[in-house]
mmCIF file of C-alpha atoms and ligand atoms in Angstrom:
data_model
loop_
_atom_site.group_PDB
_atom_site.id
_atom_site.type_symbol
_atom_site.label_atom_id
_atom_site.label_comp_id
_atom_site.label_asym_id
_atom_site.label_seq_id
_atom_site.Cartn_x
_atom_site.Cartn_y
_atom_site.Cartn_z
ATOM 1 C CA UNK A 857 3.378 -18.202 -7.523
ATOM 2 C CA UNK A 858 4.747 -14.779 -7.670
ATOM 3 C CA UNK A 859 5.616 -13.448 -4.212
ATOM 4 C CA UNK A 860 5.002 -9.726 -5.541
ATOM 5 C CA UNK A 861 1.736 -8.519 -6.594
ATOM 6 C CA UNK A 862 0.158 -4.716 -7.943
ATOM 7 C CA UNK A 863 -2.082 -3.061 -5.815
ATOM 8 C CA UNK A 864 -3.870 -0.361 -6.428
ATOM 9 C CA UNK A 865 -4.078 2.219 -3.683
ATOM 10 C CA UNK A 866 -5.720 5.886 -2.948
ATOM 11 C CA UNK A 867 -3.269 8.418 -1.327
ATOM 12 C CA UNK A 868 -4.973 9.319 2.039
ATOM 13 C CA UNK A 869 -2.867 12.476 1.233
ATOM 14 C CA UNK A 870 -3.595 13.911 -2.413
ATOM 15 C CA UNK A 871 -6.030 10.942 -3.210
ATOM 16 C CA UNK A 872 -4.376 9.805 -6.304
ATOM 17 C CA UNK A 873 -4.515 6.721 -7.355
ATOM 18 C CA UNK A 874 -1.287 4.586 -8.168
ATOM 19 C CA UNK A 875 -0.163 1.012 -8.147
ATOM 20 C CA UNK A 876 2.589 -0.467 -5.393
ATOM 21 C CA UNK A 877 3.860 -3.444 -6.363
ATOM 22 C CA UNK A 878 4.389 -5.132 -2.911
ATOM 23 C CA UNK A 879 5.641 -8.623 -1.607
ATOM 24 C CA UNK A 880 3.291 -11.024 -0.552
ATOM 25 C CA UNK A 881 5.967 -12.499 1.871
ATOM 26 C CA UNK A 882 5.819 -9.066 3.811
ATOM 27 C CA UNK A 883 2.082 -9.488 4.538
ATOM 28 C CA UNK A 884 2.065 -9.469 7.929
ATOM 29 C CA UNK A 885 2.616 -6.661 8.941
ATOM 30 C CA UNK A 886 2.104 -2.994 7.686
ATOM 31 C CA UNK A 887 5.123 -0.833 5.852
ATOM 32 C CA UNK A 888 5.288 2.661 4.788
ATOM 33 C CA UNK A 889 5.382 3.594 1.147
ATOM 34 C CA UNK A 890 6.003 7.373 -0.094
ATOM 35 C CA UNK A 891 3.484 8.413 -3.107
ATOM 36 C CA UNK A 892 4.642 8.988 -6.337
ATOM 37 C CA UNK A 893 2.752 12.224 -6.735
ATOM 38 C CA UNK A 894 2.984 14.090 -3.231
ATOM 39 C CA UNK A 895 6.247 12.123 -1.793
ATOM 40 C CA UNK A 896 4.105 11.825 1.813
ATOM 41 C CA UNK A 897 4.807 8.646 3.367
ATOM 42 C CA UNK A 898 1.569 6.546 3.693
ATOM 43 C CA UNK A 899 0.942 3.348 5.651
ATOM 44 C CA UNK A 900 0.221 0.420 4.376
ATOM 45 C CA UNK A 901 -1.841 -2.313 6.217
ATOM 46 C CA UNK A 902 -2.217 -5.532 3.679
ATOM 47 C CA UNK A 903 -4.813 -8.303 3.610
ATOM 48 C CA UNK A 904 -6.235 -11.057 1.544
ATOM 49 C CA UNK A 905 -10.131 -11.971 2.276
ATOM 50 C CA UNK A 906 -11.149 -14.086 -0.070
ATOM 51 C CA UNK A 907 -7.988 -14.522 -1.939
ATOM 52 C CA UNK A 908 -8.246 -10.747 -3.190
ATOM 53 C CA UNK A 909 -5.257 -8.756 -2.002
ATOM 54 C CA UNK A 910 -6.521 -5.500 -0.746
ATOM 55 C CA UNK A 911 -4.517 -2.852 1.103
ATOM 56 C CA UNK A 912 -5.622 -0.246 3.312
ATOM 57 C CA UNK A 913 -3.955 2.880 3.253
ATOM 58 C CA UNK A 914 -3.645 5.555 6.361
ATOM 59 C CA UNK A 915 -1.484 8.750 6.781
ATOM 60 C CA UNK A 916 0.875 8.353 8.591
ATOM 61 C CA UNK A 917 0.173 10.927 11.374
ATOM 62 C CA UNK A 918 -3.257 9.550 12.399
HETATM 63 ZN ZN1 ZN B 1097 -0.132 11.729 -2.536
#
């Protein structure tokens, strides 16, 4: 099994849309990521219900 996967994500920022490839052997915790588009650094919170990697995404001054 690959230990990196695509995600797609929404900037909480500019709201575009963009893929992160991340690495399922970080998924514990949450790590900051700066978007391609607006160079803000967003937060990234991953999780896997169902087998389904999601990630939530929150600015990173809230
Ligand atoms: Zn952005």
């Amino acid at each position: 099994m690959n230990p990196e996967e695509p995600v797609t994500i929404s900037c909480p920022y500019c709201g575009e849309s963009q893929v992160k490839v991340v690495d399922l052997a970080d998924m514990t915790g949450e790590y900051i990521e700066d978007c391609e588009v607006c160079c803000q650094p967003m937060i990234l919170v991953l999780s896997m219900p169902a087998n389904k990697l999601t990630a939530t995404v929150t600015r990173e001054d809230e």
